[in-house]
CSV table of C-alpha atoms and ligand atoms in Angstrom, one decimal:
chain,number,residue,atom,x,y,z
M,1,MET,CA,140.0,-124.9,2.2
M,2,PRO,CA,136.4,-126.4,0.2
M,3,ALA,CA,136.8,-129.7,-1.4
M,4,GLN,CA,137.0,-129.5,-4.6
M,5,ALA,CA,134.2,-131.2,-6.5
M,6,PRO,CA,134.8,-133.8,-8.6
M,7,ALA,CA,135.9,-133.2,-12.4
M,8,VAL,CA,132.8,-134.1,-14.2
M,9,THR,CA,133.9,-135.4,-17.5
M,10,VAL,CA,131.7,-134.0,-20.4
M,11,PRO,CA,131.8,-135.8,-23.8
M,12,HIS,CA,133.7,-133.1,-26.2
M,13,GLY,CA,130.3,-131.4,-28.0
M,14,MET,CA,127.9,-132.1,-25.5
M,15,GLU,CA,128.5,-128.6,-23.2
M,16,THR,CA,125.7,-127.0,-25.9
M,17,CYS,CA,124.8,-129.7,-27.8
M,18,PRO,CA,121.4,-128.4,-28.6
M,19,PHE,CA,119.9,-132.0,-28.9
M,20,CYS,CA,121.0,-133.0,-25.9
M,21,ARG,CA,120.0,-130.4,-24.2
M,22,ILE,CA,116.6,-131.3,-25.7
M,23,ARG,CA,116.8,-135.0,-24.7
M,24,GLU,CA,117.7,-133.8,-20.9
M,25,GLY,CA,114.8,-131.5,-21.0
M,26,THR,CA,117.3,-128.1,-20.6
M,27,LEU,CA,115.9,-126.9,-24.0
M,28,PRO,CA,112.4,-127.0,-24.8
M,29,ALA,CA,111.2,-128.8,-28.0
M,30,HIS,CA,107.3,-130.3,-30.0
M,31,VAL,CA,108.6,-134.1,-28.6
M,32,LEU,CA,106.8,-136.5,-30.6
M,33,TYR,CA,108.2,-139.6,-30.0
M,34,GLN,CA,110.6,-141.8,-27.6
M,35,ASP,CA,112.1,-144.8,-26.7
M,36,GLU,CA,115.3,-146.4,-25.4
M,37,GLU,CA,117.3,-145.2,-28.3
M,38,VAL,CA,116.2,-142.6,-30.6
M,39,LEU,CA,114.0,-139.6,-30.1
M,40,ALA,CA,111.9,-137.0,-32.4
M,41,PHE,CA,111.0,-133.6,-32.2
M,42,LEU,CA,109.8,-131.1,-34.4
M,43,ASP,CA,112.5,-128.7,-36.8
M,44,ILE,CA,112.2,-125.1,-35.0
M,45,TYR,CA,113.0,-123.8,-38.4
M,46,PRO,CA,110.8,-126.3,-40.5
M,47,CYS,CA,111.0,-126.8,-44.3
M,48,ALA,CA,107.4,-127.6,-44.4
M,49,GLN,CA,104.6,-128.6,-41.6
M,50,GLY,CA,105.4,-131.0,-40.1
M,51,HIS,CA,109.3,-131.3,-40.2
M,52,THR,CA,110.7,-133.8,-38.0
M,53,LEU,CA,113.9,-134.7,-36.7
M,54,VAL,CA,115.2,-138.1,-34.7
M,55,VAL,CA,117.9,-138.2,-33.1
M,56,PRO,CA,120.0,-140.5,-31.3
M,57,ARG,CA,119.9,-140.6,-27.6
M,58,ARG,CA,123.4,-140.8,-27.1
M,59,HIS,CA,125.6,-138.6,-28.6
M,60,ALA,CA,127.2,-139.0,-31.7
M,61,ALA,CA,128.8,-136.2,-34.6
M,62,SER,CA,127.8,-138.9,-37.1
M,63,LEU,CA,126.3,-142.3,-38.4
M,64,ALA,CA,129.5,-144.1,-38.6
M,65,GLU,CA,129.9,-143.3,-34.7
M,66,CYS,CA,126.9,-145.0,-33.7
M,67,PRO,CA,126.4,-148.5,-33.4
M,68,PRO,CA,124.0,-150.3,-35.8
M,69,ALA,CA,121.2,-150.9,-33.3
M,70,THR,CA,121.1,-147.1,-33.7
M,71,VAL,CA,121.1,-146.4,-37.1
M,72,ALA,CA,118.3,-149.2,-37.5
M,73,ALA,CA,116.4,-147.0,-34.5
M,74,LEU,CA,116.6,-144.0,-36.3
M,75,PHE,CA,115.2,-144.9,-39.8
M,76,HIS,CA,112.8,-146.8,-37.7
M,77,ALA,CA,111.5,-144.2,-35.9
M,78,ALA,CA,111.9,-142.0,-39.4
M,79,VAL,CA,109.6,-144.0,-41.1
M,80,ARG,CA,107.4,-144.6,-38.9
M,81,LEU,CA,107.4,-141.2,-37.8
M,82,ALA,CA,106.5,-140.2,-41.4
M,83,GLY,CA,103.7,-142.1,-41.6
M,84,ALA,CA,101.8,-140.5,-39.1
M,85,ILE,CA,102.9,-137.0,-40.3
M,86,GLN,CA,101.8,-138.4,-43.6
M,87,GLU,CA,98.0,-139.2,-42.0
M,88,GLY,CA,98.2,-136.6,-39.3
M,89,LEU,CA,98.7,-133.5,-42.1
M,90,GLY,CA,97.6,-134.5,-45.5
M,91,ALA,CA,101.2,-135.4,-46.8
M,92,PRO,CA,101.0,-137.6,-50.1
M,93,GLY,CA,105.2,-138.1,-49.8
M,94,PHE,CA,108.0,-137.0,-47.5
M,95,ASN,CA,111.9,-137.6,-48.2
M,96,LEU,CA,114.4,-139.0,-45.8
M,97,GLY,CA,118.0,-136.7,-44.8
M,98,VAL,CA,121.2,-136.8,-43.5
M,99,ASN,CA,123.4,-133.9,-43.5
M,100,ASP,CA,126.9,-135.6,-42.5
M,101,GLY,CA,129.6,-133.4,-42.1
M,102,ARG,CA,130.3,-129.9,-42.9
M,103,ALA,CA,131.0,-130.3,-46.5
M,104,ALA,CA,127.4,-132.4,-46.9
M,105,GLY,CA,126.0,-129.0,-44.7
M,106,GLN,CA,125.8,-130.2,-41.1
M,107,GLU,CA,125.5,-127.6,-38.6
M,108,VAL,CA,124.0,-129.7,-35.7
M,109,PRO,CA,127.0,-131.8,-34.7
M,110,HIS,CA,124.6,-134.1,-33.4
M,111,VAL,CA,123.1,-137.0,-35.7
M,112,HIS,CA,119.9,-136.3,-37.0
M,113,VAL,CA,117.5,-137.7,-39.6
M,114,HIS,CA,115.5,-134.5,-41.6
M,115,VAL,CA,111.8,-136.4,-42.3
M,116,ILE,CA,110.6,-133.7,-44.8
M,117,PRO,CA,106.7,-134.2,-45.7
M,118,ARG,CA,105.8,-133.2,-49.3
M,119,TYR,CA,102.8,-131.6,-50.0
M,120,GLY,CA,103.0,-132.0,-53.6
M,121,GLY,CA,104.2,-129.4,-56.0
M,122,GLU,CA,107.5,-127.9,-54.2
M,123,GLY,CA,109.4,-129.9,-57.2
M,124,GLY,CA,112.9,-131.2,-56.3
M,125,GLY,CA,114.0,-134.8,-55.1
M,126,VAL,CA,117.0,-135.9,-52.8
M,127,GLN,CA,119.4,-135.9,-56.3
M,128,ARG,CA,118.7,-131.9,-56.4
M,129,VAL,CA,119.7,-131.2,-53.0
M,130,VAL,CA,123.2,-130.7,-54.5
M,131,LYS,CA,122.8,-127.8,-57.6
M,132,THR,CA,126.0,-128.7,-59.0
M,133,ARG,CA,127.1,-131.2,-61.0
M,134,GLY,CA,130.5,-133.0,-60.3
M,135,PRO,CA,132.8,-134.0,-63.3
M,136,VAL,CA,131.4,-137.4,-64.7
M,137,GLN,CA,134.0,-140.3,-64.2
M,138,PRO,CA,133.6,-143.1,-65.8
M,139,LEU,CA,131.1,-145.4,-63.2
M,140,ALA,CA,133.4,-148.8,-63.6
M,141,GLU,CA,136.4,-146.4,-62.1
M,142,THR,CA,134.4,-145.6,-59.2
M,143,ALA,CA,132.4,-148.2,-58.7
M,144,ALA,CA,136.2,-150.2,-58.1
M,145,LYS,CA,137.3,-147.6,-55.6
M,146,ILE,CA,134.7,-147.3,-53.4
M,147,LEU,CA,134.2,-151.8,-53.6
M,148,ALA,CA,137.9,-151.2,-52.8
M,149,ALA,CA,137.3,-149.2,-49.2
M,150,LEU,CA,134.1,-151.6,-48.5
M,151,ARG,CA,136.9,-154.7,-48.9
M,152,ARG,CA,139.4,-152.8,-46.3
D,201,LIG,P1,121.6,-129.7,-40.4
D,201,LIG,O1,122.8,-129.6,-39.3
D,201,LIG,O2,122.1,-128.7,-41.6
D,201,LIG,O3,121.5,-131.0,-40.9
D,201,LIG,O4,120.1,-129.0,-39.6
D,201,LIG,C1,120.2,-129.1,-38.3
D,201,LIG,C2,119.0,-128.8,-38.1
D,201,LIG,O5,118.4,-128.4,-36.9
D,201,LIG,C3,118.4,-127.5,-38.6
D,201,LIG,O6,117.0,-127.6,-39.7
D,201,LIG,C4,117.5,-126.8,-37.6
D,201,LIG,O7,116.4,-125.7,-37.8
D,201,LIG,C5,117.3,-128.1,-36.6
D,201,LIG,N1,117.1,-126.9,-35.3
D,201,LIG,C6,118.3,-126.4,-34.5
D,201,LIG,N2,118.8,-126.0,-33.8
D,201,LIG,C7,117.4,-126.0,-32.6
D,201,LIG,C8,116.3,-126.5,-32.1
D,201,LIG,N3,117.2,-126.3,-30.8
D,201,LIG,N4,115.5,-127.4,-31.7
D,201,LIG,C9,114.7,-128.2,-33.2
D,201,LIG,N5,115.2,-128.0,-34.5
D,201,LIG,C10,116.4,-127.5,-34.0
D,202,LIG,ZN1,124.1,-133.7,-28.5
């Protein structure tokens, strides 16, 4: 009987994760930057010319799963890339965005920071990505709930 191949343990979600495949080089991408923590490449369906995604090298679905150093590296790279995108493409502004969780519109379950250059005239800002307005609760009540969670 042939010897059985050793079991390969692939963390759940990584088998077909497109961003893990880009990191491994098995899915082509226009990679703009990489270091030991993060990788950045052009979004395949850009909202604007230069729309870039910055992702941690290590697979994680949510920002909350990333160590603080990885979160810092993600945003450090995002800001640096935003500067290069602005300079290289002549964009006077940019939006940074993270869709964290399905409820927030996350489609690819590998953390990514969107860097979206803005050229002017498109209208809107990140406060307007949610088109509906929730019922307005007293701010003090809302703050108390969040502060209680922060203390836990
Ligand atoms: P979301 O999960 O909604 O925050 O966004 C996922 C983003 O990933 C979308 O903007 C897609 O266009 C982008 N995307 C999906 N697959 C690829 C890929 N293979 N290469 C580059 N960008 C991708
Ligand atoms: Zn992944």
